[in-house]
Coordinates of C-alpha atoms in Angstrom, one line a residue:
Chain K
X278 CA -5.1 21.8 -13.5
X279 CA -3.0 25.0 -14.1
X280 CA -2.4 27.3 -11.2
X281 CA -4.4 30.4 -11.3
X282 CA -6.0 33.0 -8.9
X283 CA -7.2 31.5 -5.7
X284 CA -11.0 31.4 -5.7
X285 CA -11.2 30.1 -2.2
X286 CA -13.5 27.5 -0.7
X287 CA -16.9 26.8 -2.2
X288 CA -19.2 26.6 0.7
X289 CA -22.4 24.8 -0.1
X290 CA -24.8 22.2 1.4
X291 CA -22.3 19.4 0.7
X292 CA -18.8 20.0 1.9
X293 CA -15.8 18.1 0.4
X294 CA -15.2 16.5 3.8
X295 CA -17.3 16.4 6.9
X296 CA -16.1 14.7 10.1
X297 CA -18.3 14.4 13.1
X298 CA -17.4 13.2 16.6
X299 CA -14.7 10.9 15.3
X300 CA -13.2 8.6 17.9
X301 CA -10.5 6.0 17.3
X302 CA -8.6 4.1 20.0
X303 CA -5.6 1.7 19.9
X304 CA -5.2 -0.5 22.8
X305 CA -7.2 1.6 25.1
X306 CA -5.5 4.9 24.1
X307 CA -7.7 7.4 22.4
X308 CA -5.8 8.6 19.4
X309 CA -8.7 10.6 18.0
X310 CA -11.1 12.0 20.6
X311 CA -14.4 13.5 19.3
X312 CA -12.8 15.2 16.3
X313 CA -15.1 17.5 14.3
X314 CA -13.9 19.0 11.0
X315 CA -15.5 20.4 7.9
X316 CA -13.5 21.1 4.8
X317 CA -15.3 22.9 1.9
X318 CA -14.7 22.1 -1.7
X319 CA -11.9 24.1 -3.1
X320 CA -10.3 24.5 0.3
X321 CA -6.8 23.4 1.5
X322 CA -6.7 22.4 5.1
X323 CA -3.4 21.9 6.6
X324 CA -3.4 19.4 9.5
X325 CA -0.6 20.2 12.0
X326 CA 0.4 18.6 15.2
X327 CA 3.3 17.0 17.0
X328 CA 4.2 13.4 16.3
X329 CA 1.6 11.1 17.7
X330 CA -1.1 13.8 17.6
X331 CA -3.3 11.6 15.5
X332 CA -2.8 13.2 12.0
X333 CA -2.0 10.0 10.2
X334 CA -4.8 8.1 12.0
X335 CA -7.2 10.8 11.0
X336 CA -6.1 10.6 7.4
X337 CA -6.3 6.7 7.5
X338 CA -9.9 6.9 8.8
X339 CA -10.9 9.4 6.2
X340 CA -9.3 7.2 3.5
X341 CA -11.3 4.2 4.8
X342 CA -8.2 2.3 5.8
X343 CA -9.2 2.3 9.5
X344 CA -12.7 1.9 10.9
X345 CA -13.6 4.6 13.5
X346 CA -14.9 3.5 16.9
X347 CA -17.5 6.3 16.8
X348 CA -18.5 9.2 14.7
X349 CA -18.9 9.7 11.0
X350 CA -16.8 10.7 8.0
X351 CA -18.5 11.8 4.7
X352 CA -16.8 12.6 1.5
X353 CA -18.9 14.9 -0.8
X354 CA -21.9 13.6 1.2
X355 CA -21.0 9.9 0.9
X356 CA -20.4 8.1 4.2
X357 CA -17.0 6.5 4.1
X358 CA -18.0 3.7 6.6
X359 CA -21.4 2.9 5.2
X360 CA -20.6 3.2 1.5
X361 CA -16.8 2.7 1.4
X362 CA -16.6 1.8 -2.3
X363 CA -18.6 4.8 -3.4
X364 CA -16.4 7.1 -1.3
X365 CA -13.1 5.5 -2.4
X366 CA -13.4 6.5 -6.0
X367 CA -13.5 10.1 -4.9
X368 CA -10.4 9.9 -2.7
X369 CA -6.8 10.1 -3.6
X370 CA -4.2 9.2 -0.9
X371 CA -0.5 9.9 -0.9
X372 CA 0.7 8.6 2.4
X373 CA 4.0 9.4 4.1
X374 CA 5.9 6.5 2.6
X375 CA 6.4 6.4 -1.2
X376 CA 4.2 3.7 -2.7
X377 CA 5.1 2.8 -6.3
X378 CA 6.1 -0.3 -8.1
X379 CA 9.9 -0.2 -8.7
X380 CA 9.8 -2.8 -11.6
X381 CA 7.2 -0.8 -13.5
X382 CA 7.7 2.3 -15.5
X383 CA 6.4 5.7 -14.5
X384 CA 3.7 5.4 -17.1
X385 CA 2.8 1.8 -16.1
X386 CA 2.4 2.9 -12.4
X387 CA 0.1 5.7 -13.3
X388 CA -1.9 3.6 -15.8
X389 CA -2.4 0.8 -13.3
X390 CA -3.9 3.0 -10.6
X391 CA -6.0 4.9 -13.2
X392 CA -7.3 1.7 -14.6
X393 CA -8.2 0.4 -11.1
X394 CA -10.2 3.5 -10.6
X395 CA -12.2 2.8 -13.7
X396 CA -10.5 5.0 -16.3
X397 CA -10.4 3.5 -19.7
X398 CA -8.6 4.1 -23.0
X399 CA -8.7 7.8 -24.1
X400 CA -9.7 9.0 -20.7
X401 CA -6.9 7.1 -19.0
X402 CA -4.4 8.2 -21.6
X403 CA -5.4 11.9 -21.2
X404 CA -5.2 11.8 -17.5
X405 CA -1.8 10.1 -17.5
X406 CA -0.4 12.5 -20.1
X407 CA -1.7 15.5 -18.2
X408 CA -0.2 14.3 -14.9
X409 CA 3.1 13.4 -16.5
X410 CA 3.3 17.0 -17.9
X411 CA 2.1 18.6 -14.7
X412 CA 4.5 16.7 -12.5
X413 CA 7.4 17.2 -14.9
X414 CA 7.7 13.4 -15.5
X415 CA 7.1 13.3 -19.3
X416 CA 10.8 12.7 -20.1
X417 CA 10.8 9.9 -17.6
X418 CA 7.6 8.1 -18.6
X419 CA 9.3 4.9 -19.8
X420 CA 11.8 4.8 -17.0
X421 CA 11.3 2.2 -14.3
X422 CA 10.4 3.7 -10.9
X423 CA 13.5 2.1 -9.3
X424 CA 15.7 4.1 -11.5
X425 CA 14.2 7.5 -10.4
X426 CA 15.7 9.8 -7.9
X427 CA 14.0 10.2 -4.5
X428 CA 12.3 13.4 -5.6
X429 CA 11.1 11.9 -8.9
X430 CA 9.7 8.9 -7.0
X431 CA 7.8 11.2 -4.7
X432 CA 6.3 13.1 -7.6
X433 CA 5.2 9.8 -9.1
X434 CA 3.8 8.7 -5.7
X435 CA 1.7 11.8 -5.6
X436 CA 0.7 11.3 -9.3
X437 CA -0.6 7.8 -8.5
X438 CA -2.9 9.4 -5.9
X439 CA -4.2 12.0 -8.5
X440 CA -4.5 10.0 -11.7
X441 CA -8.2 9.2 -11.3
X442 CA -8.9 12.9 -10.6
X443 CA -10.2 12.5 -7.0
X444 CA -12.3 15.2 -5.4
X445 CA -10.8 14.7 -1.9
X446 CA -7.0 14.6 -1.9
X447 CA -5.3 13.3 1.3
X448 CA -1.6 14.2 1.3
X449 CA 0.2 12.9 4.4
X450 CA 3.6 14.7 4.5
X451 CA 3.9 14.5 0.7
X452 CA 7.1 16.6 0.7
X453 CA 9.0 14.7 3.4
X454 CA 12.6 14.3 2.2
X455 CA 11.9 16.1 -1.1
X456 CA 14.3 18.6 -2.6
X457 CA 13.2 22.3 -2.8
X458 CA 12.4 22.0 -6.5
X459 CA 10.2 19.0 -6.0
X460 CA 8.6 20.6 -3.0
X461 CA 7.8 23.8 -5.0
X462 CA 6.3 21.7 -7.8
X463 CA 4.1 19.7 -5.5
X464 CA 2.9 22.7 -3.6
X465 CA 1.9 24.3 -6.9
X466 CA 0.1 21.2 -7.8
X467 CA -1.8 21.1 -4.5
X468 CA -2.9 24.7 -4.9
X469 CA -4.0 24.0 -8.5
X470 CA -6.1 21.0 -7.3
X471 CA -7.9 23.2 -4.8
X472 CA -8.4 25.9 -7.4
X473 CA -9.9 23.2 -9.6
X474 CA -12.6 22.6 -6.9
X475 CA -10.8 19.7 -5.1
X476 CA -10.8 19.4 -1.3
X477 CA -7.3 19.0 0.1
X478 CA -6.3 17.7 3.5
X479 CA -2.6 18.2 3.9
X480 CA -0.5 17.1 6.8
X481 CA 3.0 18.5 7.2
X482 CA 5.7 19.5 9.6
X483 CA 7.0 22.2 7.2
X484 CA 5.1 25.3 8.3
X485 CA 6.5 27.4 5.5
X486 CA 4.5 25.2 3.1
X487 CA 1.3 26.0 5.0
X488 CA 2.0 29.7 4.6
X489 CA 2.8 29.3 0.9
X490 CA -0.5 27.3 0.4
X491 CA -2.4 29.9 2.3
X492 CA -4.2 27.0 3.9
X493 CA -6.6 26.9 6.7
X494 CA -4.8 25.5 9.7
X495 CA -6.2 22.7 11.9
X496 CA -3.9 21.8 14.8
X497 CA -4.4 18.4 16.4
X498 CA -3.1 17.7 19.9
X499 CA -3.9 14.7 22.1
X500 CA -6.4 13.5 19.5
X501 CA -8.5 16.7 19.6
X502 CA -8.8 19.8 17.4
X503 CA -6.9 22.3 19.4
X504 CA -7.1 25.2 16.9
X505 CA -8.9 25.8 13.6
X506 CA -8.1 29.1 12.0
X507 CA -6.4 30.8 9.0
X508 CA -2.7 31.4 9.1
X509 CA -3.1 35.2 9.8
X510 CA -5.6 34.6 12.5
X511 CA -3.3 32.0 14.2
X512 CA -0.3 34.3 14.1
X513 CA -2.4 37.2 15.5
X514 CA -3.8 35.0 18.2
X515 CA -0.6 33.5 19.4
X516 CA 2.2 35.8 18.6
X517 CA 3.1 39.5 18.0
X518 CA 5.7 41.1 15.9
X519 CA 8.6 42.7 17.8
X520 CA 10.7 45.8 17.3
X521 CA 14.3 44.8 18.0
X522 CA 16.6 47.6 19.2
X523 CA 20.3 46.9 19.5
X524 CA 22.6 49.1 21.5
X525 CA 26.3 49.5 22.0
X526 CA 26.8 48.2 25.5
X527 CA 24.0 47.2 27.9
X528 CA 20.5 47.8 26.6
X529 CA 18.4 50.2 28.7
X530 CA 15.0 49.3 30.3
X531 CA 12.2 51.0 28.4
X532 CA 8.7 51.7 29.7
X533 CA 6.9 49.5 27.1
X534 CA 4.3 46.9 27.9
X535 CA 5.8 43.4 27.5
X536 CA 9.3 44.7 26.8
X537 CA 12.2 42.4 27.5
X538 CA 15.9 43.0 27.6
X539 CA 18.6 40.5 26.6
X540 CA 22.2 41.8 26.8
X541 CA 22.5 44.7 24.3
X542 CA 19.1 44.1 22.8
X543 CA 15.6 45.2 23.7
X544 CA 12.5 43.4 22.3
X545 CA 9.3 45.5 22.1
X546 CA 6.0 43.7 21.1
X547 CA 4.0 45.6 18.5
X548 CA 0.8 45.3 16.5
X549 CA 1.6 48.6 14.6
X550 CA 5.3 48.4 13.7
X551 CA 5.2 51.7 11.6
X552 CA 3.8 53.8 14.4
X553 CA 5.6 52.1 17.2
X554 CA 8.9 52.4 15.6
X555 CA 9.0 56.2 16.0
X556 CA 7.6 55.9 19.5
X557 CA 10.2 53.4 20.5
X558 CA 13.1 55.5 19.2
X559 CA 11.8 58.5 21.1
X560 CA 11.6 56.5 24.3
X561 CA 15.3 55.7 24.2
X562 CA 16.0 59.3 25.2
X563 CA 19.7 59.8 26.1
X564 CA 20.5 56.2 25.1
X565 CA 19.7 57.0 21.5
X566 CA 23.4 57.8 21.0
X567 CA 24.2 54.2 21.7
X568 CA 21.4 52.8 19.4
X569 CA 23.1 50.7 16.7
X570 CA 20.2 49.2 14.8
X571 CA 16.5 48.9 14.7
X572 CA 14.9 45.8 13.2
X573 CA 11.4 44.4 12.9
X574 CA 11.0 40.8 13.8
X575 CA 7.8 39.7 12.0
X576 CA 5.7 37.0 13.7
X577 CA 5.4 33.8 11.7
X578 CA 3.3 30.7 11.8
X579 CA 6.1 28.7 13.3
X580 CA 6.3 31.0 16.3
X581 CA 2.5 30.9 16.7
X582 CA 2.5 27.1 16.4
X583 CA 5.2 26.7 19.0
X584 CA 3.4 29.1 21.3
X585 CA 0.1 27.2 20.8
X586 CA 1.8 23.8 21.6
X587 CA 3.5 25.4 24.6
X588 CA 0.1 26.8 25.8
X589 CA -1.3 23.3 25.4
X590 CA 1.5 21.9 27.6
X591 CA 0.8 24.5 30.3
X592 CA -2.8 23.7 30.5
Chain O
X127 CA -13.9 -8.3 -13.2
X128 CA -12.0 -5.7 -15.3
X129 CA -10.2 -4.6 -12.2
X130 CA -9.2 -8.2 -11.3
X131 CA -7.8 -8.6 -14.8
X132 CA -5.9 -5.3 -14.4
X133 CA -4.3 -6.7 -11.1
X134 CA -3.5 -10.0 -12.8
X135 CA -1.9 -8.3 -15.8
X136 CA 0.1 -6.1 -13.5
X137 CA 1.4 -9.1 -11.6
X138 CA 2.3 -10.9 -14.8
X139 CA 4.4 -7.9 -15.9
X140 CA 6.2 -8.3 -12.6
X141 CA 6.8 -12.0 -13.2
X142 CA 8.0 -11.3 -16.8
X143 CA 10.6 -8.9 -15.5
X144 CA 11.7 -11.1 -12.7
X145 CA 11.1 -14.7 -14.1
X146 CA 13.6 -16.4 -11.7
X147 CA 10.9 -17.8 -9.4
X148 CA 8.9 -19.3 -12.2
X149 CA 12.0 -20.7 -14.0
X150 CA 13.1 -22.3 -10.7
X151 CA 9.7 -23.9 -10.3
X152 CA 10.1 -25.5 -13.7
X153 CA 13.8 -26.4 -13.7
X154 CA 13.9 -27.9 -10.2
X155 CA 11.1 -30.5 -10.6
X156 CA 12.3 -31.3 -14.1
X157 CA 15.8 -32.2 -12.8
X158 CA 14.5 -34.0 -9.7
X159 CA 12.1 -36.2 -11.7
X160 CA 14.9 -37.1 -14.0
X161 CA 17.1 -38.2 -11.1
X162 CA 14.5 -40.0 -9.0
X163 CA 12.9 -41.8 -11.9
X164 CA 15.0 -45.0 -11.7
X165 CA 14.2 -45.3 -7.9
X166 CA 10.5 -45.8 -8.8
X167 CA 11.0 -48.9 -11.0
X168 CA 11.3 -51.2 -8.0
X169 CA 8.4 -49.5 -6.2
X170 CA 6.2 -49.9 -9.2
X171 CA 7.2 -53.5 -9.5
X172 CA 6.2 -54.1 -5.8
X173 CA 2.8 -52.5 -6.6
X174 CA 2.3 -55.0 -9.4
X175 CA 2.9 -52.7 -12.4
X176 CA 4.9 -54.2 -15.3
X177 CA 6.4 -52.5 -18.4
X178 CA 7.0 -49.3 -16.6
X179 CA 10.1 -47.1 -16.3
X180 CA 9.6 -45.0 -13.1
X181 CA 8.4 -41.9 -14.9
X182 CA 4.8 -42.9 -14.0
X183 CA 5.5 -41.9 -10.4
X184 CA 8.3 -39.5 -10.8
X185 CA 6.5 -37.0 -13.1
X186 CA 3.2 -36.7 -11.3
X187 CA 4.9 -36.8 -7.9
X188 CA 7.2 -33.8 -8.7
X189 CA 4.3 -32.1 -10.5
X190 CA 2.0 -32.3 -7.4
X191 CA 4.7 -31.2 -5.0
X192 CA 5.9 -28.2 -7.0
X193 CA 2.4 -27.2 -7.8
X194 CA 1.8 -26.5 -4.1
X195 CA 5.2 -24.7 -4.0
X196 CA 3.8 -22.3 -6.6
X197 CA 1.5 -21.0 -3.8
X198 CA 4.5 -19.0 -2.8
X199 CA 4.1 -16.8 -5.9
X200 CA 0.8 -15.5 -4.6
X201 CA 1.9 -15.0 -1.0
X202 CA 5.0 -13.1 -2.3
X203 CA 2.8 -11.0 -4.5
X204 CA 0.4 -10.1 -1.7
X205 CA 3.1 -9.4 1.0
X206 CA 5.2 -7.5 -1.5
X207 CA 2.3 -5.0 -1.8
X208 CA 2.6 -4.5 2.0
X209 CA 6.3 -4.1 1.7
X210 CA 6.0 -1.5 -1.0
X211 CA 3.2 0.4 0.8
X212 CA 1.0 -0.1 -2.2
X213 CA -1.5 -2.3 -0.3
X214 CA -3.0 0.8 1.3
X215 CA -3.2 2.5 -2.1
X216 CA -5.0 -0.6 -3.5
X217 CA -7.5 -0.5 -0.7
X218 CA -8.2 3.2 -1.2
X219 CA -9.1 2.4 -4.8
X220 CA -12.5 1.2 -5.7
X221 CA -11.2 -2.3 -5.9
X222 CA -13.2 -4.9 -4.0
X223 CA -11.3 -7.4 -1.8
X224 CA -12.7 -10.2 -4.0
X225 CA -11.4 -8.4 -7.2
X226 CA -8.0 -7.8 -5.6
X227 CA -7.6 -11.5 -4.5
X228 CA -9.0 -12.8 -7.7
X229 CA -6.4 -10.7 -9.6
X230 CA -3.7 -12.0 -7.3
X231 CA -4.5 -15.7 -7.6
X232 CA -5.5 -15.8 -11.3
X233 CA -1.9 -15.8 -12.6
X234 CA -1.1 -18.6 -10.2
X235 CA -3.9 -20.7 -11.6
X236 CA -2.6 -20.3 -15.1
X237 CA 1.0 -20.9 -14.0
X238 CA 0.2 -24.1 -12.1
X239 CA -1.6 -25.4 -15.2
X240 CA 1.2 -24.4 -17.4
X241 CA 3.8 -25.9 -15.0
X242 CA 1.9 -29.2 -15.0
X243 CA 1.6 -29.3 -18.7
X244 CA 5.3 -28.5 -19.3
X245 CA 6.4 -31.2 -16.8
X246 CA 4.1 -33.8 -18.3
X247 CA 5.3 -32.9 -21.7
X248 CA 9.0 -33.2 -20.6
X249 CA 8.1 -36.5 -19.0
X250 CA 6.7 -37.7 -22.3
X251 CA 9.5 -36.4 -24.5
X252 CA 12.5 -36.9 -22.3
X253 CA 11.5 -39.7 -19.9
X254 CA 9.2 -41.8 -22.1
X255 CA 6.2 -41.3 -19.9
X256 CA 3.2 -43.3 -21.2
X257 CA -0.2 -42.3 -20.1
X258 CA -2.5 -45.3 -20.4
X259 CA -5.8 -43.5 -19.7
X260 CA -7.6 -40.5 -21.1
X261 CA -5.9 -37.2 -21.7
X262 CA -9.1 -35.4 -20.7
X263 CA -9.0 -37.2 -17.3
X264 CA -5.4 -36.1 -16.8
X265 CA -6.4 -32.5 -17.6
X266 CA -9.4 -32.7 -15.2
X267 CA -7.0 -33.8 -12.3
X268 CA -4.6 -31.0 -13.4
X269 CA -7.4 -28.3 -13.3
X270 CA -8.7 -29.5 -9.9
X271 CA -5.2 -29.5 -8.5
X272 CA -4.5 -26.0 -9.8
X273 CA -7.7 -24.7 -8.2
X274 CA -6.8 -26.4 -5.0
X275 CA -3.3 -24.8 -5.0
X276 CA -4.8 -21.3 -5.7
X277 CA -7.3 -21.8 -2.8
X278 CA -4.4 -22.9 -0.6
X279 CA -2.4 -19.8 -1.5
X280 CA -5.4 -17.6 -0.7
X281 CA -5.6 -19.3 2.7
X282 CA -1.9 -18.7 3.4
X283 CA -2.4 -15.0 2.6
X284 CA -5.3 -14.8 5.0
X285 CA -3.7 -16.5 8.0
X286 CA 0.0 -15.4 7.8
X287 CA 1.0 -12.1 9.3
X288 CA 4.4 -11.9 7.7
X289 CA 6.0 -13.1 4.4
X290 CA 8.2 -15.4 6.4
X291 CA 5.3 -17.0 8.1
X292 CA 3.5 -17.5 4.8
X293 CA 6.7 -19.2 3.4
X294 CA 7.1 -21.4 6.5
X295 CA 3.4 -22.5 6.5
X296 CA 3.5 -23.2 2.8
X297 CA 6.7 -25.3 2.9
X298 CA 5.9 -27.2 6.1
X299 CA 2.3 -27.9 5.1
X300 CA 3.3 -29.0 1.6
X301 CA 6.1 -31.3 2.7
X302 CA 3.9 -32.9 5.4
X303 CA 1.2 -33.4 2.8
X304 CA 3.7 -34.8 0.3
X305 CA 5.0 -37.3 2.7
X306 CA 1.7 -38.4 4.2
X307 CA -0.1 -38.2 0.8
X308 CA 2.1 -40.7 -0.9
X309 CA 3.5 -38.3 -3.5
X310 CA 7.1 -39.3 -3.0
X311 CA 6.6 -42.8 -1.7
X312 CA 3.3 -44.6 -2.5
X313 CA 1.2 -45.0 0.6
X314 CA 0.9 -48.8 0.0
X315 CA 4.7 -49.0 0.7
X316 CA 4.5 -47.1 4.0
X317 CA 3.2 -47.9 7.4
X318 CA -0.6 -48.6 7.7
X319 CA -1.2 -45.5 9.9
X320 CA 0.2 -43.3 7.1
X321 CA -2.2 -44.7 4.7
X322 CA -5.1 -43.9 7.0
X323 CA -4.0 -40.3 7.2
X324 CA -3.3 -39.9 3.5
X325 CA -6.9 -39.2 2.5
X326 CA -6.9 -36.1 4.6
X327 CA -4.4 -34.4 2.3
X328 CA -5.2 -32.9 -1.1
X329 CA -1.9 -34.2 -2.5
X330 CA -3.1 -37.8 -2.0
X331 CA -6.1 -37.2 -4.2
X332 CA -4.1 -35.5 -6.8
X333 CA -1.3 -38.1 -6.8
X334 CA -3.8 -41.0 -6.9
X335 CA -5.9 -39.3 -9.6
X336 CA -2.8 -39.1 -11.8
X337 CA -1.9 -42.7 -11.0
X338 CA -5.4 -43.8 -12.0
X339 CA -5.0 -42.2 -15.4
X340 CA -1.3 -42.9 -16.0
X341 CA -1.0 -46.5 -14.6
X342 CA -4.5 -47.8 -14.5
X343 CA -5.8 -46.4 -17.7
X344 CA -8.8 -44.7 -16.2
X345 CA -11.0 -42.1 -18.0
X346 CA -12.9 -39.1 -16.7
X347 CA -15.4 -41.2 -14.8
X348 CA -12.5 -43.0 -13.0
X349 CA -11.1 -39.8 -11.6
X350 CA -14.3 -38.1 -10.7
X351 CA -13.9 -39.0 -7.0
X352 CA -10.4 -37.5 -7.0
X353 CA -11.5 -34.4 -8.8
X354 CA -14.5 -34.1 -6.4
X355 CA -12.4 -34.4 -3.3
X356 CA -9.9 -31.8 -4.7
X357 CA -12.8 -29.5 -5.3
X358 CA -14.0 -30.1 -1.8
X359 CA -10.5 -29.1 -0.4
X360 CA -10.7 -26.0 -2.7
X361 CA -14.1 -25.0 -1.2
X362 CA -12.8 -25.7 2.3
X363 CA -9.6 -23.6 1.8
X364 CA -11.6 -20.7 0.2
X365 CA -14.2 -20.8 3.0
X366 CA -11.4 -20.7 5.7
X367 CA -9.6 -17.9 3.8
X368 CA -12.7 -15.8 3.5
X369 CA -13.4 -16.3 7.2
X370 CA -9.8 -15.3 8.2
X371 CA -9.1 -12.7 5.5
X372 CA -8.9 -9.1 6.7
X373 CA -7.8 -6.6 4.0
X374 CA -7.2 -4.0 6.7
X375 CA -4.8 -6.2 8.7
X376 CA -1.3 -4.8 9.2
X377 CA 1.0 -7.3 7.4
X378 CA 4.7 -7.2 7.1
X379 CA 6.9 -8.1 4.2
X380 CA 10.4 -7.4 5.4
X381 CA 10.4 -8.7 9.0

């Protein structure tokens, strides 16, 4: 359970999660429309999408809380619809809203869910102790959940989903409202779970987390998988880094493909910042005297994501 | 069954840390039966019983009524899980619906039995209640009544969509049963049409079962019909509950 080098996904005949042709409608509205997704063991897949894209519905169907209208979901080869009980023991769910018992202590909460999953005596004690340590909750083990801070409750919430050592971990915006320290701890825990061979499906609106997790990104839109790629691939596909040249006074027009001028600044798209930097400065010619600053604006996941969503709207 | 026990233990911890509902369910009937006891002397006289003090109707009457009010403990426990978002977590665990509901109703079964025992004991010690029949017969009625209450609570959980609905169904149904079933006023002293409806309520069979033992000195054989009908109601409630129960239903606790 300790963080270590990222071994990456473990492709094999039985993926951690396989979704085929998943369809789910509510009141005639198709929330999930023929969704296909395979997540290998040891892989973190980050599920992105605007509100209402179907992320939580997808997680609920995978967890067995909602029955799909069509399609199949299998967890480590076990069909969630046909053999829900067999699949359930392998799934840990931390939904958006904190779900703990306020009148029970931290330890009692963890022990309860561990016992329900079939852990007994020594096995249960070891699992609870390990989680308390990992989630930095050991000093609070005898404190009632209602007395915890929001961040501590959220850690306990995630702990309750992990206490039975599930092989598929479904985390639906687990860091929503969490402080930076809690968020960092949870991300470290998620990465460790994947490194330990677990399969993680992680929904979030915090794109920085996705980059930190180095997760594979699956973007849902209108109930469909709109994009499925690594962070770097997504950035390369939808955005480019830019050289930003700032001048004293009005910025000159430069003969550069895709260049744009805004007041005293010129933005020059680039795939090779090091090479293009020299070239761009040379191109300024007589205006070089007025050149105040040159910066590199690196493309990020957020820009790529917004571009992708924008492209979706334009279609 | 281990998992059902885990759920039951978990709920008992909750009740131990917030015992107000259980205490209320003991104190209120205890006080009420003390105050209404004198009113029943005349009623018992009209029914032809002599050498009685009113406790013979006051104690079983309040016991039956407040036994059904105990169903609220189960509905509160189930709807609380929805309010705390833990219901989804329970359903993702390997827990079967039957294990979950068994764990939820089991503490109620124990508590209704305990409540009945405490109220009868109070009746004996404080109100000089004398049971003319067999103690075993009294326990048989008590056990059948407890099972019926638990089945009723399961049915409430199955049909209600919100906690408030569950509360309203429980109170209205119980009060109608209590009035029609002769728990507060013996059916013999009410209009004839009430008497013909009384048999359709479980409280009638519980109240009359107790009367057979306390006032008529019956043994186990004498209350077998009452126990049998109460078991019939139990089976009916469970069957309806199983038919209507949907663990995946979106239920609300707070509104």
